[in-house]
Short mmCIF file of C-alpha atoms in Angstrom, two decimals:
data_model
loop_
_atom_site.label_atom_id
_atom_site.label_comp_id
_atom_site.label_asym_id
_atom_site.label_seq_id
_atom_site.Cartn_x
_atom_site.Cartn_y
_atom_site.Cartn_z
CA MET A 1 185.54 -71.39 -205.08
CA SER A 2 183.40 -74.51 -205.45
CA ARG A 3 183.62 -77.41 -202.88
CA ARG A 4 182.32 -81.02 -203.77
CA ARG A 5 179.55 -81.83 -201.54
CA SER A 6 181.19 -85.51 -201.24
CA ASN A 7 183.93 -84.33 -199.15
CA ARG A 8 182.07 -81.93 -196.54
CA VAL A 9 181.82 -83.60 -193.68
CA LYS A 10 185.29 -84.65 -192.10
CA ASN A 11 184.77 -86.36 -188.84
CA SER A 12 186.07 -89.03 -187.15
CA LYS A 13 185.01 -93.20 -187.48
CA TYR A 14 181.54 -93.71 -186.56
CA VAL A 15 179.92 -96.98 -185.59
CA THR A 16 176.18 -97.81 -186.63
CA SER A 17 173.49 -97.03 -184.41
CA PRO A 18 171.90 -99.86 -181.98
CA GLY A 19 169.80 -102.28 -183.88
CA ARG A 20 165.72 -102.80 -182.88
CA VAL A 21 165.18 -103.70 -179.41
CA THR A 22 161.70 -104.84 -177.75
CA ILE A 23 159.93 -101.97 -176.05
CA ILE A 24 159.05 -103.31 -172.93
CA ASP A 25 161.07 -106.46 -171.74
CA ASP A 26 164.49 -105.41 -172.90
CA CYS A 27 165.02 -103.02 -170.03
CA GLU A 28 164.95 -105.09 -166.49
CA GLU A 29 163.16 -103.25 -163.56
CA ASP A 30 166.63 -102.96 -161.38
CA GLU A 31 168.41 -101.69 -164.66
CA TYR A 32 166.46 -98.77 -165.58
CA LEU A 33 168.15 -96.17 -163.00
CA HIS A 34 170.77 -96.20 -166.13
CA HIS A 35 168.09 -94.89 -168.35
CA ARG A 36 166.73 -91.75 -166.85
CA SER A 37 166.90 -89.77 -170.28
CA CYS A 38 165.70 -92.15 -172.98
CA TRP A 39 162.61 -94.20 -173.55
CA LYS A 40 163.64 -97.57 -171.59
CA HIS A 41 162.95 -95.57 -168.61
CA ILE A 42 159.11 -94.62 -169.32
CA ALA A 43 158.91 -98.08 -170.49
CA VAL A 44 159.57 -99.89 -167.41
CA LEU A 45 157.88 -96.96 -165.72
CA ASN A 46 155.11 -97.96 -167.30
CA LYS A 47 154.35 -101.24 -166.10
CA ARG A 48 153.41 -99.77 -162.80
CA VAL A 49 150.50 -97.32 -164.02
CA SER A 50 147.09 -98.44 -164.21
CA LYS A 51 146.47 -96.79 -167.31
CA PRO A 52 149.51 -97.79 -169.52
CA LYS A 53 151.02 -95.85 -172.81
CA ARG A 54 149.96 -97.98 -175.79
CA ALA A 55 152.76 -99.83 -177.65
CA LYS A 56 152.63 -97.06 -180.76
CA GLU A 57 153.35 -93.99 -177.91
CA LEU A 58 156.35 -96.03 -176.58
CA GLN A 59 157.51 -96.49 -180.62
CA ILE A 60 157.35 -92.94 -180.87
CA LEU A 61 159.18 -92.36 -177.72
CA LYS A 62 161.92 -94.80 -178.99
CA LEU A 63 162.15 -91.94 -181.67
CA THR A 64 162.36 -89.03 -179.51
CA ALA A 65 164.43 -89.86 -176.68
CA PRO A 66 166.82 -92.84 -178.28
CA CYS A 67 169.36 -94.72 -175.78
CA PHE A 68 172.76 -93.91 -175.70
CA TYR A 69 173.42 -95.95 -172.43
CA ASP A 70 175.41 -98.43 -174.47
CA GLU A 71 177.26 -95.90 -176.47
CA CYS A 72 179.10 -94.60 -173.71
CA THR A 73 181.87 -95.18 -172.45
CA ARG A 74 182.53 -95.51 -168.89
CA ARG A 75 185.56 -95.67 -166.58
CA GLY A 76 186.06 -98.37 -164.08
CA ARG A 77 185.13 -97.51 -160.05
CA SER A 78 187.67 -94.51 -159.39
CA LYS A 79 189.24 -95.07 -155.54
CA ARG A 80 188.62 -91.07 -155.41
CA ARG A 81 184.85 -92.38 -154.31
CA ILE A 82 183.50 -89.85 -152.51
CA LYS A 83 185.35 -87.15 -154.78
CA CYS A 84 183.86 -88.65 -157.71
CA LYS A 85 180.36 -88.86 -156.16
CA TYR A 86 180.53 -85.11 -155.33
CA LEU A 87 181.40 -84.45 -158.91
CA ALA A 88 178.50 -86.60 -160.51
CA SER A 89 175.97 -85.06 -157.84
CA LYS A 90 176.98 -81.40 -159.20
CA LEU A 91 176.50 -82.21 -162.85
CA ARG A 92 173.02 -83.52 -162.50
CA LYS A 93 172.35 -80.60 -160.98
CA LYS A 94 170.35 -77.84 -163.46
CA LEU A 95 172.50 -76.09 -165.40
CA ASN A 96 171.91 -72.37 -165.11
CA SER A 97 172.87 -70.93 -168.61
CA LYS A 98 171.62 -67.42 -168.32
CA ALA A 99 174.26 -67.37 -165.46
CA PHE A 100 176.77 -68.95 -167.87
CA VAL A 101 176.16 -65.85 -170.29
CA ALA A 102 176.55 -63.65 -167.40
CA TYR A 103 180.22 -65.94 -167.01
CA LEU A 104 180.98 -64.76 -170.76
CA GLU A 105 180.87 -61.46 -169.64
CA SER A 106 184.05 -61.71 -167.81
CA PHE A 107 185.83 -62.07 -171.01
CA SER A 108 187.82 -59.11 -172.68
CA ASP A 109 186.03 -57.21 -175.02
CA GLU A 110 188.28 -57.86 -177.63
CA LYS A 111 187.43 -61.68 -177.11
CA LYS A 112 184.02 -60.85 -176.23
CA ASN A 113 183.63 -58.87 -179.64
CA SER A 114 184.80 -61.98 -182.03
CA PHE A 115 181.72 -64.23 -180.63
CA VAL A 116 177.82 -64.22 -179.50
CA TYR A 117 176.35 -67.17 -177.64
CA LEU A 118 172.78 -68.25 -178.40
CA ASP A 119 170.48 -69.78 -176.10
CA CYS A 120 170.46 -73.50 -175.78
CA LEU A 121 166.89 -73.94 -176.63
CA TRP A 122 166.81 -72.17 -180.02
CA PHE A 123 167.34 -75.09 -181.66
CA SER A 124 165.00 -77.31 -180.31
CA MET A 125 162.26 -74.31 -180.76
CA TYR A 126 163.50 -74.05 -184.61
CA LYS A 127 162.61 -77.48 -185.04
CA SER A 128 158.80 -77.51 -183.60
CA GLU A 129 156.06 -77.37 -185.52
CA ASN A 130 154.39 -74.90 -183.88
CA GLN A 131 154.61 -71.53 -185.96
CA ASN A 132 154.50 -69.21 -183.02
CA ILE A 133 157.19 -71.32 -181.02
CA ARG A 134 159.63 -70.93 -184.66
CA SER A 135 158.57 -67.32 -184.94
CA SER A 136 160.47 -66.38 -181.58
CA VAL A 137 163.16 -67.79 -182.90
CA PHE A 138 163.94 -65.69 -185.59
CA ASP A 139 162.58 -62.31 -183.97
CA SER A 140 165.50 -62.79 -181.67
CA ILE A 141 167.98 -63.83 -184.60
CA LYS A 142 166.76 -60.18 -186.28
CA THR A 143 167.87 -58.64 -183.28
CA LYS A 144 171.34 -60.11 -182.85
CA GLN A 145 172.77 -60.23 -186.41
CA ILE A 146 174.60 -63.28 -185.50
CA PHE A 147 176.67 -63.91 -188.54
CA SER A 148 178.73 -61.17 -188.10
CA LYS A 149 180.46 -62.33 -185.51
CA LYS A 150 183.84 -64.31 -186.13
CA TYR A 151 182.05 -67.39 -183.81
CA VAL A 152 178.60 -68.37 -183.27
CA PHE A 153 178.20 -70.42 -180.33
CA LEU A 154 175.11 -72.70 -180.84
CA PRO A 155 174.56 -75.40 -177.91
CA ILE A 156 171.98 -77.71 -179.28
CA VAL A 157 169.90 -79.93 -176.46
CA TYR A 158 168.46 -82.86 -178.65
CA TRP A 159 167.48 -86.27 -177.81
CA SER A 160 168.18 -84.98 -174.20
CA HIS A 161 171.57 -84.73 -175.56
CA TRP A 162 173.91 -81.71 -175.54
CA THR A 163 176.10 -80.94 -178.37
CA LEU A 164 177.97 -77.80 -179.65
CA LEU A 165 177.91 -75.70 -183.10
CA ILE A 166 180.09 -73.39 -183.67
CA PHE A 167 180.04 -71.21 -186.98
CA CYS A 168 183.34 -69.86 -188.03
CA ASN A 169 183.71 -67.02 -190.63
CA PHE A 170 179.99 -66.73 -191.28
CA GLY A 171 180.33 -63.06 -192.13
CA GLU A 172 183.04 -63.68 -194.97
CA ASP A 173 181.44 -64.80 -198.30
CA LEU A 174 179.82 -68.61 -198.19
CA ASP A 175 182.96 -70.00 -200.25
CA SER A 176 185.38 -68.60 -198.65
CA ASP A 177 187.82 -71.37 -197.77
CA ASN A 178 187.62 -70.18 -193.65
CA THR A 179 183.92 -70.37 -193.78
CA CYS A 180 183.20 -73.75 -192.21
CA MET A 181 180.73 -75.50 -189.21
CA LEU A 182 182.43 -77.38 -186.45
CA PHE A 183 180.44 -79.60 -184.36
CA LEU A 184 182.00 -80.58 -180.68
CA ASP A 185 179.65 -84.04 -179.38
CA SER A 186 181.03 -85.34 -175.78
CA LEU A 187 179.60 -88.51 -177.23
CA GLN A 188 180.45 -89.03 -180.80
CA THR A 189 179.41 -92.92 -181.19
CA THR A 190 175.65 -91.59 -181.49
CA ASP A 191 176.31 -90.38 -185.05
CA SER A 192 174.19 -87.06 -183.67
CA SER A 193 176.57 -84.41 -186.84
CA GLN A 194 175.09 -87.00 -189.23
CA ARG A 195 171.70 -86.97 -187.77
CA LEU A 196 171.35 -83.33 -187.47
CA GLU A 197 173.36 -82.44 -190.39
CA PRO A 198 169.86 -81.71 -192.86
CA ASP A 199 168.55 -79.48 -189.88
CA ILE A 200 171.42 -77.67 -189.33
CA ARG A 201 171.81 -76.77 -192.79
CA LYS A 202 168.37 -75.71 -193.01
CA PHE A 203 168.76 -73.16 -190.14
CA VAL A 204 171.67 -72.04 -191.38
CA LEU A 205 169.45 -71.02 -194.74
CA ASP A 206 166.14 -69.89 -192.96
CA VAL A 207 168.72 -67.40 -190.75
CA TYR A 208 170.19 -65.82 -193.82
CA ARG A 209 166.88 -65.34 -195.10
CA THR A 210 165.64 -63.70 -191.77
CA GLU A 211 168.91 -61.52 -191.82
CA GLY A 212 167.68 -60.68 -195.59
CA ARG A 213 170.53 -62.24 -197.25
CA THR A 214 169.84 -64.25 -200.47
CA GLU A 215 172.26 -66.45 -200.18
CA ASP A 216 172.74 -69.54 -202.90
CA PRO A 217 171.57 -72.92 -200.68
CA ARG A 218 173.74 -74.69 -202.98
CA LEU A 219 176.58 -72.81 -201.18
CA VAL A 220 174.73 -73.51 -198.03
CA ASP A 221 174.82 -77.20 -198.63
CA GLU A 222 178.75 -76.74 -199.15
CA ILE A 223 179.41 -75.20 -195.98
CA PRO A 224 182.13 -77.96 -194.67
CA LEU A 225 180.67 -79.33 -191.34
CA HIS A 226 184.19 -80.66 -189.57
CA VAL A 227 183.86 -83.15 -186.76
CA PRO A 228 186.90 -83.06 -184.46
CA VAL A 229 187.75 -85.57 -182.01
CA VAL A 230 187.68 -83.95 -178.72
CA PRO A 231 187.47 -85.04 -175.10
CA GLN A 232 184.36 -87.71 -174.48
CA GLN A 233 181.91 -87.92 -171.32
CA THR A 234 182.36 -90.95 -169.07
CA ASN A 235 178.63 -91.01 -168.03
CA ASP A 236 175.45 -90.41 -168.85
CA VAL A 237 175.18 -86.39 -167.36
CA GLU A 238 178.19 -84.45 -168.23
CA CYS A 239 177.49 -84.02 -171.53
CA GLY A 240 176.11 -80.12 -170.57
CA SER A 241 178.61 -79.33 -168.43
CA PHE A 242 181.28 -80.51 -171.72
CA VAL A 243 179.95 -78.09 -174.01
CA LEU A 244 180.01 -75.39 -171.78
CA TYR A 245 183.55 -76.20 -171.12
CA TYR A 246 184.21 -76.98 -175.39
CA ILE A 247 182.98 -73.15 -174.97
CA GLN A 248 185.17 -71.51 -172.39
CA ARG A 249 188.30 -73.14 -174.07
CA PHE A 250 187.40 -72.70 -177.64
CA ILE A 251 187.32 -68.93 -176.56
CA GLU A 252 190.43 -69.25 -174.90
CA ASP A 253 192.27 -70.58 -177.42
CA ALA A 254 190.70 -70.11 -180.86
CA PRO A 255 193.40 -67.81 -183.18
CA GLU A 256 192.86 -64.65 -183.97
CA LYS A 257 192.41 -65.61 -187.48
CA PHE A 258 190.45 -69.25 -188.15
CA SER A 259 191.69 -71.05 -190.96
CA VAL A 260 190.43 -74.36 -192.18
CA ASP A 261 194.15 -75.10 -193.23
CA ASP A 262 194.65 -75.44 -190.20
CA MET A 263 192.38 -78.10 -188.52
CA PRO A 264 191.85 -79.14 -186.21
CA TYR A 265 193.73 -76.67 -184.29
CA PHE A 266 193.69 -77.46 -180.69
CA MET A 267 190.57 -79.96 -180.61
CA LYS A 268 192.07 -83.28 -179.77
CA GLU A 269 191.46 -85.99 -177.86
CA ASP A 270 193.82 -84.65 -175.30
CA TRP A 271 192.39 -81.10 -175.28
CA PHE A 272 191.86 -81.01 -171.46
CA SER A 273 191.43 -83.82 -169.31
CA HIS A 274 188.87 -84.62 -166.69
CA LYS A 275 190.48 -83.14 -164.32
CA ASP A 276 190.25 -79.75 -165.92
CA LEU A 277 186.48 -80.75 -166.09
CA GLU A 278 186.45 -81.10 -162.19
CA GLU A 279 188.08 -77.42 -161.80
CA PHE A 280 185.81 -75.71 -164.12
CA CYS A 281 182.38 -77.03 -162.59
CA ASP A 282 183.55 -76.57 -158.93
CA LYS A 283 184.21 -72.87 -160.64
CA LEU A 284 180.61 -72.31 -162.32
CA ASP A 285 179.21 -73.94 -159.00
CA SER A 286 180.58 -71.26 -157.29
CA LEU A 287 179.12 -69.00 -159.39
CA GLY A 288 176.17 -70.05 -159.05
CA THR A 289 175.64 -71.45 -162.81
CA ILE A 290 174.68 -75.07 -161.54
CA HIS A 291 172.23 -75.15 -159.04
#
């Protein structure tokens, strides 16, 4: 059964990317702390050093570390200031992905046999221009035979932002109605799915070739990529924790047999509350998954 290319991406409404901005003067000195992960932070600090970066270097930084601050919906100041400040401090800590993998081992054997969790650095390593780094990704893929599982979780850390890609039923024929990709993003207004889609499809094709499968590139290009409307982050530090919680909840809620016809299933805007996320972070903190 063939699919029309024009219908392959099904997502929520998008907004256009921010327009061009002035490299140095766009961010005031007292605002740069709001831009810890993007080029504006570097641009402000650049004023203070004796050998500042050249304008061309900063232009490159704009492309590799774009600013998402204005795209993030922020809540008003909470009356629970102490608790919110405590949560934010935890979310700013480094996520220990190895500890999280160990945490996933707590699921039943039936659940564990249905999925595989890939390293969050794989995709950025795959996009590296260094051939040795790219080769190391494919060496790991050969040992895992990842597409033999019902669900494959690939956290993507790119542009200083975490998103989650889920491959569903890739062990079946590619023209099956149940084969699809899910892209879960806690900051959907950044258009990450559209920006990454060409590389995602190329990654899928390269994985098949690494596993010795000769899939038709046209079929790979027609696999539907769904972008469900899921709960969104409310500050600039929660994306990693959202991705881990997306995985946790998906494993718990996913049906025994996933069907595209029943989309979006549980993956809706009210899938879980911010309080649920806080309790999840408390649990990870107690297990040493964030430190």
